[in-house]
PDB file of C-alpha atoms in Angstrom:
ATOM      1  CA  UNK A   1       2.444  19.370 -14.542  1.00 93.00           C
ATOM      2  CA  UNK A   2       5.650  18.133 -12.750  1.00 97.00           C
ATOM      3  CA  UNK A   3       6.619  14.362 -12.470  1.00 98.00           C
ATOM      4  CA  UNK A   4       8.601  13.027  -9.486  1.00 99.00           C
ATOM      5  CA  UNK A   5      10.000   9.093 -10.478  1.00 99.00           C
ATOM      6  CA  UNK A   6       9.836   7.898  -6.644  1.00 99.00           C
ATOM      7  CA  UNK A   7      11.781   4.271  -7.682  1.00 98.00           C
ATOM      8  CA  UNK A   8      14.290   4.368 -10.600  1.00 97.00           C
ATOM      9  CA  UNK A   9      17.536   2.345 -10.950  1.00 96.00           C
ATOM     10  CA  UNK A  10      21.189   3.530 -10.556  1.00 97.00           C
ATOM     11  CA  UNK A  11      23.122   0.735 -12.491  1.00 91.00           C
ATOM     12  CA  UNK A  12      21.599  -1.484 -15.464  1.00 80.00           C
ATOM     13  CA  UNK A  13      21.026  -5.603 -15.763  1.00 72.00           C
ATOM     14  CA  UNK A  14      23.669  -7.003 -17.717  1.00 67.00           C
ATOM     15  CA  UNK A  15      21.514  -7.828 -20.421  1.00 70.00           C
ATOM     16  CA  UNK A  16      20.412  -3.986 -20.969  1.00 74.00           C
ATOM     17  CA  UNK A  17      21.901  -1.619 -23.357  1.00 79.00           C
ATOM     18  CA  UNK A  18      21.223   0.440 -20.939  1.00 85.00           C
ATOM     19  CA  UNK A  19      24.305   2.127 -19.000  1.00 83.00           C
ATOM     20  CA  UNK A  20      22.149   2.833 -15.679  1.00 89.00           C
ATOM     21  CA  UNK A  21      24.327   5.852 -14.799  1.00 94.00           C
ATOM     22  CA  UNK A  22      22.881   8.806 -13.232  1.00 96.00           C
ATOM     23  CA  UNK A  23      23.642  10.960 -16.420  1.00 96.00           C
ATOM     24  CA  UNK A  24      21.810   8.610 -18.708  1.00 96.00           C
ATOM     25  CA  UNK A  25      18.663   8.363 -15.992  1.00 97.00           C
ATOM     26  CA  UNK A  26      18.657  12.372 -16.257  1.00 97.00           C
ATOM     27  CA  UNK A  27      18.730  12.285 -19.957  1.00 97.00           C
ATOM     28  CA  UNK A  28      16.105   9.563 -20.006  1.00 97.00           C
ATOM     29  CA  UNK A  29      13.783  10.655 -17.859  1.00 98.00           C
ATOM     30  CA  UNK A  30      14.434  14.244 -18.874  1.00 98.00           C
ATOM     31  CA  UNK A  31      12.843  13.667 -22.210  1.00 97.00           C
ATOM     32  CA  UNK A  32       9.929  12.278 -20.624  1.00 98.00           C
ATOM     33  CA  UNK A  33       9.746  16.048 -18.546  1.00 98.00           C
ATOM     34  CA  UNK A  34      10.306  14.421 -15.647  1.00 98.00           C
ATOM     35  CA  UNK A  35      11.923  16.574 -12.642  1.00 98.00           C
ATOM     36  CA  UNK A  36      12.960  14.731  -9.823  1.00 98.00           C
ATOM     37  CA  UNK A  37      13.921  11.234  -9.128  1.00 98.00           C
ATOM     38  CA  UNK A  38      14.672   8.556  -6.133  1.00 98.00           C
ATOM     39  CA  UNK A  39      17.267   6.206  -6.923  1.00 98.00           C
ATOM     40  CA  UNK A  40      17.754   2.785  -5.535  1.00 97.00           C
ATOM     41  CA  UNK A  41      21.099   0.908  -6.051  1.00 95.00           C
ATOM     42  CA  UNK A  42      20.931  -2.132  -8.201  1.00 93.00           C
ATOM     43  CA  UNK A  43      24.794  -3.353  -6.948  1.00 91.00           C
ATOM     44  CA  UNK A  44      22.031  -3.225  -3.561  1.00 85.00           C
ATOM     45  CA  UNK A  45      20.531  -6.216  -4.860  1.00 82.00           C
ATOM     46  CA  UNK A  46      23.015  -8.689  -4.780  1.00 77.00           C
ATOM     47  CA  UNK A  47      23.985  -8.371  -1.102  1.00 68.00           C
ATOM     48  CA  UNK A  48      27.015  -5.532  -1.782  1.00 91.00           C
ATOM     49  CA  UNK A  49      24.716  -3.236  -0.256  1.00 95.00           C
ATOM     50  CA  UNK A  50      26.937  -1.058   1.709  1.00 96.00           C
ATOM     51  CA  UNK A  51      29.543  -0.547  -1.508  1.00 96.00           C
ATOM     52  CA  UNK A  52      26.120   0.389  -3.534  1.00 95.00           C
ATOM     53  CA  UNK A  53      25.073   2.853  -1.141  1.00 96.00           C
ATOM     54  CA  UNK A  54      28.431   4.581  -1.326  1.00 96.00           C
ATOM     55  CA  UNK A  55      28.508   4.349  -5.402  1.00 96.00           C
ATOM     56  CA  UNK A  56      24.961   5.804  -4.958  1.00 97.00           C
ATOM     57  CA  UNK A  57      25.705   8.523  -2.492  1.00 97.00           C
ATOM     58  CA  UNK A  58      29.180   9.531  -4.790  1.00 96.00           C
ATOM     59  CA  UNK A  59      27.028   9.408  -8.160  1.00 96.00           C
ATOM     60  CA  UNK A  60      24.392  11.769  -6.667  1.00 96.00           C
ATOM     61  CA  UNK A  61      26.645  14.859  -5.424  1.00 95.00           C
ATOM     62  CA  UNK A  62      26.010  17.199  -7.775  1.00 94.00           C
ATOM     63  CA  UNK A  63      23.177  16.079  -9.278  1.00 95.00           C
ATOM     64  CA  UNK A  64      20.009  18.498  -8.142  1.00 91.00           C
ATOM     65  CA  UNK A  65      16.901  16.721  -8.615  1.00 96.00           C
ATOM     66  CA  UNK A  66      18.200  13.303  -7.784  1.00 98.00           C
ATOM     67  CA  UNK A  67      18.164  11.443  -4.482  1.00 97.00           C
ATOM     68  CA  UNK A  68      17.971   8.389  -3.224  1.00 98.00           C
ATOM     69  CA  UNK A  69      17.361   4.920  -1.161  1.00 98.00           C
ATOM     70  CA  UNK A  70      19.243   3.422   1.073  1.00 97.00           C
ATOM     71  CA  UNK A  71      20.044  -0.060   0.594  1.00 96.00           C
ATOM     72  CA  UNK A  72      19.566  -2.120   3.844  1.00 96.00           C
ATOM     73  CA  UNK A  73      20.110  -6.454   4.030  1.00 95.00           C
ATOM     74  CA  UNK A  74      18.416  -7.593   6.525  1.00 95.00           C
ATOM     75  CA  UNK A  75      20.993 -10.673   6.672  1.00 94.00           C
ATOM     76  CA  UNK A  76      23.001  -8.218   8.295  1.00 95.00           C
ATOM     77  CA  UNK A  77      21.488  -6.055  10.423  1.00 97.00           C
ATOM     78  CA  UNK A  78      24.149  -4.421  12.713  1.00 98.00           C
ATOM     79  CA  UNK A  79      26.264  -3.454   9.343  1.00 97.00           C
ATOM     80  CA  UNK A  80      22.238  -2.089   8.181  1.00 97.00           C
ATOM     81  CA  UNK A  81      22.088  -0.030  11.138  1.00 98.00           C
ATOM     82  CA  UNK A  82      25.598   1.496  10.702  1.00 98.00           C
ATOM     83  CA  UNK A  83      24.681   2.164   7.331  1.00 97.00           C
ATOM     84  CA  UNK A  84      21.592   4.161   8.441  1.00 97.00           C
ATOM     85  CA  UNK A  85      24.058   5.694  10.899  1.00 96.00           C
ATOM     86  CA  UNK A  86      26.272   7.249   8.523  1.00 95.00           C
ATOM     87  CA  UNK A  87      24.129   8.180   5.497  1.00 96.00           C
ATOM     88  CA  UNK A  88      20.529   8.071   6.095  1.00 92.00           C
ATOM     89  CA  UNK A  89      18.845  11.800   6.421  1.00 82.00           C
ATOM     90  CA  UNK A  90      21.890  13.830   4.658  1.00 82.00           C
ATOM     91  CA  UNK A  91      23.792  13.545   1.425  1.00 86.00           C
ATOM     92  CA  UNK A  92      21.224  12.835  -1.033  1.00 94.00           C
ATOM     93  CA  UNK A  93      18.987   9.644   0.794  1.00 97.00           C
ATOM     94  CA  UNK A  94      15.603  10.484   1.478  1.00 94.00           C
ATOM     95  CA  UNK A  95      14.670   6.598   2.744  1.00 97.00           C
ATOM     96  CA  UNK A  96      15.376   3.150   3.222  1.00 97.00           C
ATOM     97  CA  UNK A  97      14.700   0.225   0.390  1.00 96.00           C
ATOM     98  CA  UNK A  98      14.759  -3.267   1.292  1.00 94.00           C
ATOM     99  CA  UNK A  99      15.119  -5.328  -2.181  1.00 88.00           C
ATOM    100  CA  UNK A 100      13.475  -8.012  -2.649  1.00 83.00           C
ATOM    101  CA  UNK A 101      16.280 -10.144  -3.863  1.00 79.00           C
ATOM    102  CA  UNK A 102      18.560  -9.829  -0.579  1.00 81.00           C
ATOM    103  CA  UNK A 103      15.292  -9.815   1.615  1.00 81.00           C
ATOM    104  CA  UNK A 104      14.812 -13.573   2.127  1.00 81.00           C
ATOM    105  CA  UNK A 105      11.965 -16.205   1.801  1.00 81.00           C
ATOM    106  CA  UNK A 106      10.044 -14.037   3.678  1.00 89.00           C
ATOM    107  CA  UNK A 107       9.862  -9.933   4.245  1.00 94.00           C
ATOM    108  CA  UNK A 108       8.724  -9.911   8.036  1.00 93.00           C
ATOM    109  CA  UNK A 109      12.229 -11.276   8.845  1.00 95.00           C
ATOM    110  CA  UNK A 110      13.739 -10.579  12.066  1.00 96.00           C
ATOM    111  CA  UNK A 111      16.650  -9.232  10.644  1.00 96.00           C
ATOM    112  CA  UNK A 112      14.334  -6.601   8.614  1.00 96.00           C
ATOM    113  CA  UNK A 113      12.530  -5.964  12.240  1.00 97.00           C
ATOM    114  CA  UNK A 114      15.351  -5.052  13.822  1.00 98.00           C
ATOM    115  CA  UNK A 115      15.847  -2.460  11.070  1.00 97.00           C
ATOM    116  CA  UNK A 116      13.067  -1.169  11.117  1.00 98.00           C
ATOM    117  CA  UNK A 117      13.615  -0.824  15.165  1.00 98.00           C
ATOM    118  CA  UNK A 118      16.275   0.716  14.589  1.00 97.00           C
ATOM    119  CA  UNK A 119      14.975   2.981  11.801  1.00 97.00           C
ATOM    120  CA  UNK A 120      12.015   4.379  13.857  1.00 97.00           C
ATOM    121  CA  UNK A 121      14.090   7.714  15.061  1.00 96.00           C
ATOM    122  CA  UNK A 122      14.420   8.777  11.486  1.00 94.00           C
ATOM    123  CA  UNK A 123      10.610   8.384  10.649  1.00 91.00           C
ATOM    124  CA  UNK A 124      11.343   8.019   7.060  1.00 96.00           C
ATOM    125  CA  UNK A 125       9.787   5.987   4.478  1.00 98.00           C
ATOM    126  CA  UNK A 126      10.318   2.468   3.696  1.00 98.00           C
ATOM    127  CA  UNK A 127      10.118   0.890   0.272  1.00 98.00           C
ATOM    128  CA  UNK A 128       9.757  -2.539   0.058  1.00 97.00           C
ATOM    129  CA  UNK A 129       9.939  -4.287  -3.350  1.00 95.00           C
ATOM    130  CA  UNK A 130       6.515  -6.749  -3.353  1.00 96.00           C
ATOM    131  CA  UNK A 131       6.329  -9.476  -5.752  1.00 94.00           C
ATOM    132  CA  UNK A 132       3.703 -11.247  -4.407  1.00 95.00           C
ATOM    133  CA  UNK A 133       0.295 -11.615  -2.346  1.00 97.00           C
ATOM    134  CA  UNK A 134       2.898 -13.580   0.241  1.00 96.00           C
ATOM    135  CA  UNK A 135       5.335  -9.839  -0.237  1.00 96.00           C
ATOM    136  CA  UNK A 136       2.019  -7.937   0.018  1.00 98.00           C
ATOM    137  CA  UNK A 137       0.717  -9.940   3.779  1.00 98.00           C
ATOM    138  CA  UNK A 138       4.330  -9.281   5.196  1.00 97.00           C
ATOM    139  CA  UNK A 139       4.508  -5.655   4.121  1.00 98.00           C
ATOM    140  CA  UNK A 140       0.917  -5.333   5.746  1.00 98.00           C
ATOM    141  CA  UNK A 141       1.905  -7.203   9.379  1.00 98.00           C
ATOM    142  CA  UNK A 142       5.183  -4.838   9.392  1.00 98.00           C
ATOM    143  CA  UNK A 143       2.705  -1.545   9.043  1.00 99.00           C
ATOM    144  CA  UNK A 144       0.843  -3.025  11.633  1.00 98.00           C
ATOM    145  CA  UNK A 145       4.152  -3.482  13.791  1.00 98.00           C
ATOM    146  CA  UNK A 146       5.600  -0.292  13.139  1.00 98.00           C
ATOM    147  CA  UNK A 147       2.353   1.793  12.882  1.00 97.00           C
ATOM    148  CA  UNK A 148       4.839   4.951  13.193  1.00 98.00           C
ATOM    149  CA  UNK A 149       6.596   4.324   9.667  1.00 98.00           C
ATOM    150  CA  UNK A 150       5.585   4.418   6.449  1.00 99.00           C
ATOM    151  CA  UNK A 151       5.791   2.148   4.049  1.00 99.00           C
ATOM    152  CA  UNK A 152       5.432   1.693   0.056  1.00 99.00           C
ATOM    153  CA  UNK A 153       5.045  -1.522  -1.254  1.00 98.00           C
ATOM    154  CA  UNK A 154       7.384  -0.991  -4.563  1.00 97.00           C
ATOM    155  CA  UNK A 155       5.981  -2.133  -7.849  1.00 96.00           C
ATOM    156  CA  UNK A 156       2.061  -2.622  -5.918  1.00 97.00           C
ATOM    157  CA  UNK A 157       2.604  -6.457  -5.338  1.00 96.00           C
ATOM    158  CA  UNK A 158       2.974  -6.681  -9.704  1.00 96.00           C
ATOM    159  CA  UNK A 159       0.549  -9.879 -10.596  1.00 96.00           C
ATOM    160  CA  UNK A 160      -1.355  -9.535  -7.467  1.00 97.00           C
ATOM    161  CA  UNK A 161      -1.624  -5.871  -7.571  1.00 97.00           C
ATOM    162  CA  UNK A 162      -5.437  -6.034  -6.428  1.00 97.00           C
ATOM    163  CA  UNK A 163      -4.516  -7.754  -3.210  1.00 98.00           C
ATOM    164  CA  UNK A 164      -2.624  -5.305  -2.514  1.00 98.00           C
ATOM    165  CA  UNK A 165      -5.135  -2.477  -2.816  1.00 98.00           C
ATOM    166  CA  UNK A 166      -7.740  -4.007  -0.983  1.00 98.00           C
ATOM    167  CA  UNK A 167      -4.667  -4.920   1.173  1.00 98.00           C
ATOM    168  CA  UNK A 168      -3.263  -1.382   1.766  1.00 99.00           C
ATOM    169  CA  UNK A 169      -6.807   0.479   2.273  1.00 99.00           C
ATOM    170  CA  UNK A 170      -7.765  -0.157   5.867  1.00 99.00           C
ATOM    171  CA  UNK A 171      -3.830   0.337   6.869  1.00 99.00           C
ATOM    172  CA  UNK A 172      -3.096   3.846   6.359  1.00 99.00           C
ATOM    173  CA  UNK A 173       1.000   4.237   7.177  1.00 99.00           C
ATOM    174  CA  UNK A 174       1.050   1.944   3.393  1.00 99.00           C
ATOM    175  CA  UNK A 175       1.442   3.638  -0.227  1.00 99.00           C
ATOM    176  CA  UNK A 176       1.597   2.212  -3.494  1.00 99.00           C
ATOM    177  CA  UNK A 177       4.264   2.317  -6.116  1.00 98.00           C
ATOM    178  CA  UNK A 178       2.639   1.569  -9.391  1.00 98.00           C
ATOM    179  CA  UNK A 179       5.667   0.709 -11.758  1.00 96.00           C
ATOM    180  CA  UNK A 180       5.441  -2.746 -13.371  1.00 94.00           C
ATOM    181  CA  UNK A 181       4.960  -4.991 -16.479  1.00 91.00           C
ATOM    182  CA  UNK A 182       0.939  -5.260 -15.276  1.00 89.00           C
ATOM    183  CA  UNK A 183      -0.742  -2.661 -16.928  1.00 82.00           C
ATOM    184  CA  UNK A 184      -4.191  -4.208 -16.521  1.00 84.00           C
ATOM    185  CA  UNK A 185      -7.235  -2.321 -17.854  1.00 81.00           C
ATOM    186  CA  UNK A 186      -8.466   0.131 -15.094  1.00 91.00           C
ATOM    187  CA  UNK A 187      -5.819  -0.597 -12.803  1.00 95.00           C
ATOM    188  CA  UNK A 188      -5.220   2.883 -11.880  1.00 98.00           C
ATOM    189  CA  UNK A 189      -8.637   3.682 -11.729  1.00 98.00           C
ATOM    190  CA  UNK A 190      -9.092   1.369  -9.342  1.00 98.00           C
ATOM    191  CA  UNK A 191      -6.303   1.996  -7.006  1.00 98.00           C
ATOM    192  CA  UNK A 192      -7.515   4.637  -6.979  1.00 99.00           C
ATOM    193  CA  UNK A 193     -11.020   4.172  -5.819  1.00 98.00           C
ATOM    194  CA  UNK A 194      -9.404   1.575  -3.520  1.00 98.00           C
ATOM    195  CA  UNK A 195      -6.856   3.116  -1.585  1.00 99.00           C
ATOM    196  CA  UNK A 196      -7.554   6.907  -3.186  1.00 99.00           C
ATOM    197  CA  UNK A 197      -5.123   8.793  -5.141  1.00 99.00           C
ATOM    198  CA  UNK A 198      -3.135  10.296  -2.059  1.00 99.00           C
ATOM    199  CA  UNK A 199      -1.837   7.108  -1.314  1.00 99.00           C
ATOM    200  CA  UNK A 200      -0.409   5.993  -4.920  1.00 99.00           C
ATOM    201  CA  UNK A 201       3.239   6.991  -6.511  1.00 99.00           C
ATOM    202  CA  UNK A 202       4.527   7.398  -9.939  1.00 98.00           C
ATOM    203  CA  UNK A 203       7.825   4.974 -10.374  1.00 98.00           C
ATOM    204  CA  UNK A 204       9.208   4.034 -13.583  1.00 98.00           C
ATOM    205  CA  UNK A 205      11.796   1.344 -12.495  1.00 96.00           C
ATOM    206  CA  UNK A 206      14.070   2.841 -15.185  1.00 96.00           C
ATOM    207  CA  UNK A 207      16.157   1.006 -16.916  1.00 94.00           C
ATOM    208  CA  UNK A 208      14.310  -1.973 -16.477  1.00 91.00           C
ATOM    209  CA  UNK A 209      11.105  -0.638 -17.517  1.00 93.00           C
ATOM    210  CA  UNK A 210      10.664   2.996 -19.797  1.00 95.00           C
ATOM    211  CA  UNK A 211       9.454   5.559 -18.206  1.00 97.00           C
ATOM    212  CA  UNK A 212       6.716   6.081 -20.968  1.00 97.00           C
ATOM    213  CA  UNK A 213       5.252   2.871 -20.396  1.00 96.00           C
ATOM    214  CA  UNK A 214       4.604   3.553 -16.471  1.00 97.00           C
ATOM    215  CA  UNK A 215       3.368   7.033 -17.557  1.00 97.00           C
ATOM    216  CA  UNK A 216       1.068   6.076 -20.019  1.00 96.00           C
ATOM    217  CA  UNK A 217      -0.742   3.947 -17.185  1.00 96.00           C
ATOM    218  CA  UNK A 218      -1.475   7.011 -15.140  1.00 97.00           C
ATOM    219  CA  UNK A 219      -2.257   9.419 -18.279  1.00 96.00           C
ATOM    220  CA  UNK A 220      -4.978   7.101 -20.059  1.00 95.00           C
ATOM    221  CA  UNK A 221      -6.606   6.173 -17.038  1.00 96.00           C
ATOM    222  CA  UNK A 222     -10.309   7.122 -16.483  1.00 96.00           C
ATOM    223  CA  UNK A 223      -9.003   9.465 -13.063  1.00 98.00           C
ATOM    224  CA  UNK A 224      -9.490  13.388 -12.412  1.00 98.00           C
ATOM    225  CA  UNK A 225      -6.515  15.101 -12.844  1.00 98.00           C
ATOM    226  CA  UNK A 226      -6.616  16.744  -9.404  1.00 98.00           C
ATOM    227  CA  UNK A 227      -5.598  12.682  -8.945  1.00 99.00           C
ATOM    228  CA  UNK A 228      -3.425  12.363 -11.586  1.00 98.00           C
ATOM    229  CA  UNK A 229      -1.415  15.204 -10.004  1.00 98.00           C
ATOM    230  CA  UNK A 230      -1.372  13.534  -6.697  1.00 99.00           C
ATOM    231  CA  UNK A 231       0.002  10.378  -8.229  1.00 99.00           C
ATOM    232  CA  UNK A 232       2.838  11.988 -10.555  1.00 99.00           C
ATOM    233  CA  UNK A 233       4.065  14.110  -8.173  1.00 98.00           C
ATOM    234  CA  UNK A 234       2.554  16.000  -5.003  1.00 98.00           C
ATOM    235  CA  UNK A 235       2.547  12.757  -3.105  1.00 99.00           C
ATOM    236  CA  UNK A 236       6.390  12.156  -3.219  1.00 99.00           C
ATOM    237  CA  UNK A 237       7.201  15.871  -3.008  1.00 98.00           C
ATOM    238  CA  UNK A 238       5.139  15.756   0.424  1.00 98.00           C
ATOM    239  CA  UNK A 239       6.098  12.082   1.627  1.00 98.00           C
ATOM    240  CA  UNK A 240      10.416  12.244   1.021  1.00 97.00           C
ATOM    241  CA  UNK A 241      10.177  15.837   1.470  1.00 96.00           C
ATOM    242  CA  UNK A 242      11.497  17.313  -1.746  1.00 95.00           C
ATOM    243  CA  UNK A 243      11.424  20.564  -3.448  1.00 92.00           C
ATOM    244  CA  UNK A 244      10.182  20.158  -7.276  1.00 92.00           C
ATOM    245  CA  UNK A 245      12.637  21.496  -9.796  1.00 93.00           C
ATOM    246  CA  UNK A 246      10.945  23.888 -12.102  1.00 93.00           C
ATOM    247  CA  UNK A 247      12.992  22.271 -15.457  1.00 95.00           C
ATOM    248  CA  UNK A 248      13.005  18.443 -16.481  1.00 96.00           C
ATOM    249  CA  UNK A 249      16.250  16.542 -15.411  1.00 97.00           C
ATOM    250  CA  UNK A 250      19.175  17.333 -17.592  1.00 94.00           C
ATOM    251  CA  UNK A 251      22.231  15.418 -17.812  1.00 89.00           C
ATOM    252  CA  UNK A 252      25.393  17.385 -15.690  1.00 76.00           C
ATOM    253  CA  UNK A 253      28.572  15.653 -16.209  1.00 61.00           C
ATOM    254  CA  UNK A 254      30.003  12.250 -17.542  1.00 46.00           C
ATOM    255  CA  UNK A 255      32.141  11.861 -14.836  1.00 47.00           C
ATOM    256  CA  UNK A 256      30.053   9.172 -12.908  1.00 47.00           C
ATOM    257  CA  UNK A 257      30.915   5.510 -13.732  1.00 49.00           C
ATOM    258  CA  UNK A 258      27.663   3.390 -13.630  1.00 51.00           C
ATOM    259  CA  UNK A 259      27.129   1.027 -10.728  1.00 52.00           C
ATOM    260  CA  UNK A 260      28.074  -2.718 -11.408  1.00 54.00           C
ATOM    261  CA  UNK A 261      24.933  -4.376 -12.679  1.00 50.00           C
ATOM    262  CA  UNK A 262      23.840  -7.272  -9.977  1.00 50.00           C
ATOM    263  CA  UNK A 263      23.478 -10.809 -11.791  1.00 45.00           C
ATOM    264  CA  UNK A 264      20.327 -12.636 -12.926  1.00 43.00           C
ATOM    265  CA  UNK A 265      18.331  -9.040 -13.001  1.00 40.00           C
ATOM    266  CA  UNK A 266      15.465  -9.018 -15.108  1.00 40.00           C
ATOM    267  CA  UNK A 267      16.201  -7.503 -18.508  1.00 37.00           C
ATOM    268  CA  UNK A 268      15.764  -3.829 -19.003  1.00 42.00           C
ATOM    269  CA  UNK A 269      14.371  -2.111 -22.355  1.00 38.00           C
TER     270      UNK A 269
END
């Protein structure tokens, strides 16, 4: 069975051993027989988002089986939209990720609404990092707003990952992103009774999380495989539009520096 990693790091926290370069998530996750993956800039995070999204966009040329977010702050919205403008839909970016770090006290932020205004003539998907049942109400409201996009609420709201499912299952433009430290008995199972297994995605945050540990989740829990292949791959090959490489990822070149690592990142393993 193909995997697709639908939220995996391009840089490392400064803590990790890790390298977070693209060669060393292909190697990674390559041993793990994953196939495909969507990066998300970590330089992103700390407000350089435009200078990560061009590091990103550099790092994936050559690279098949790797694409990628693009970074959006909605502090500044105009430079957002340019960004969007220039990158989004063509070398490499399949969507747009708001981090949660540059996002604010609050996700339903006018700056992030006039993003999203702006974002509705590409009708791609939005991930939004959700740390919270606060992360998970905002992410809700904006799928309510703009009914036309599609969102996934990265990492499933972590510690209050049931809120979120019971959340997410009357709104139907919302998707789940299951890759975090909470690995609670059942919790696949029920996501996906909750929300069912069309609306869940495989992540593996790598290099802050292993790609095993995410992956172990979705292979021990008490699901059918017809939804175990929904959740590890057929979802993200149908919702960012991708074509499933018939080999695991395989490292191409060392030529690609790693991105910067943002400060204060949670460590990596």
């Amino acid at each position: 069975m193909p995997i697709i990693d639908s939220h995996a790091y391009f840089g490392a926290p400064p803590e990790s051993v890790r390298k977070g370069s693209v060669e060393e998530v292909e190697s990674v996750l390559g041993q793990c027989r994953v196939n495909a993956v969507i990066l998300t800039s970590a330089m992103g995070e700390t407000g350089d988002f435009q200078r990560g999204n061009e590091l990103l966009e550099k790092a994936m040329a050559g690279h098949p089986g790797v694409s990628g977010y693009l970074s959006v702050n909605p502090s500044y919205p105009d430079e957002s939209v340019e960004e969007m403008r220039k990158r989004l839909g063509r070398n490499g970016f399949q969507a747009l990720k708001l981090p949660r770090e540059t996002a604010g006290p609050r996700l339903a932020s006018e700056g992030f609404k006039a993003i999203l205004h702006a974002a509705l003539r590409y009708t791609l998907p939005v991930m939004v990092d959700t740390a919270s049942e606060a992360d998970v109400r905002d992410v809700i409201d904006l799928a309510h707003e703009f009914h036309s996009l599609k969102f996934v609420l990265g990492g499933m709201g972590e510690q209050d990952w049931e809120t979120a499912v019971r959340a997410c299952a009357p709104v139907l433009n919302t998707l789940l992103e299951i890759g975090s430290l909470e690995a609670d008995r059942d919790k696949i199972a029920d996501a996906v009774k909750g929300v069912t297994a069309r609306r869940l995605l495989f992540g593996s945050h790598f290099p802050r999380l292993h790609p095993l540990y995410v992956l172990g989740m979705v292979r021990d829990a008490g699901i059918e495989d017809r939804d175990r292949e929904r959740i590890l791959w057929r979802n993200a090959a149908e919702l960012f539009g991708l074509e499933v490489p018939e080999e695991p990822l395989q490292p191409r070149s060392a030529s690609t520096p790693p991105a910067p690592a943002p400060s204060g990142s949670q460590s990596g393993h």
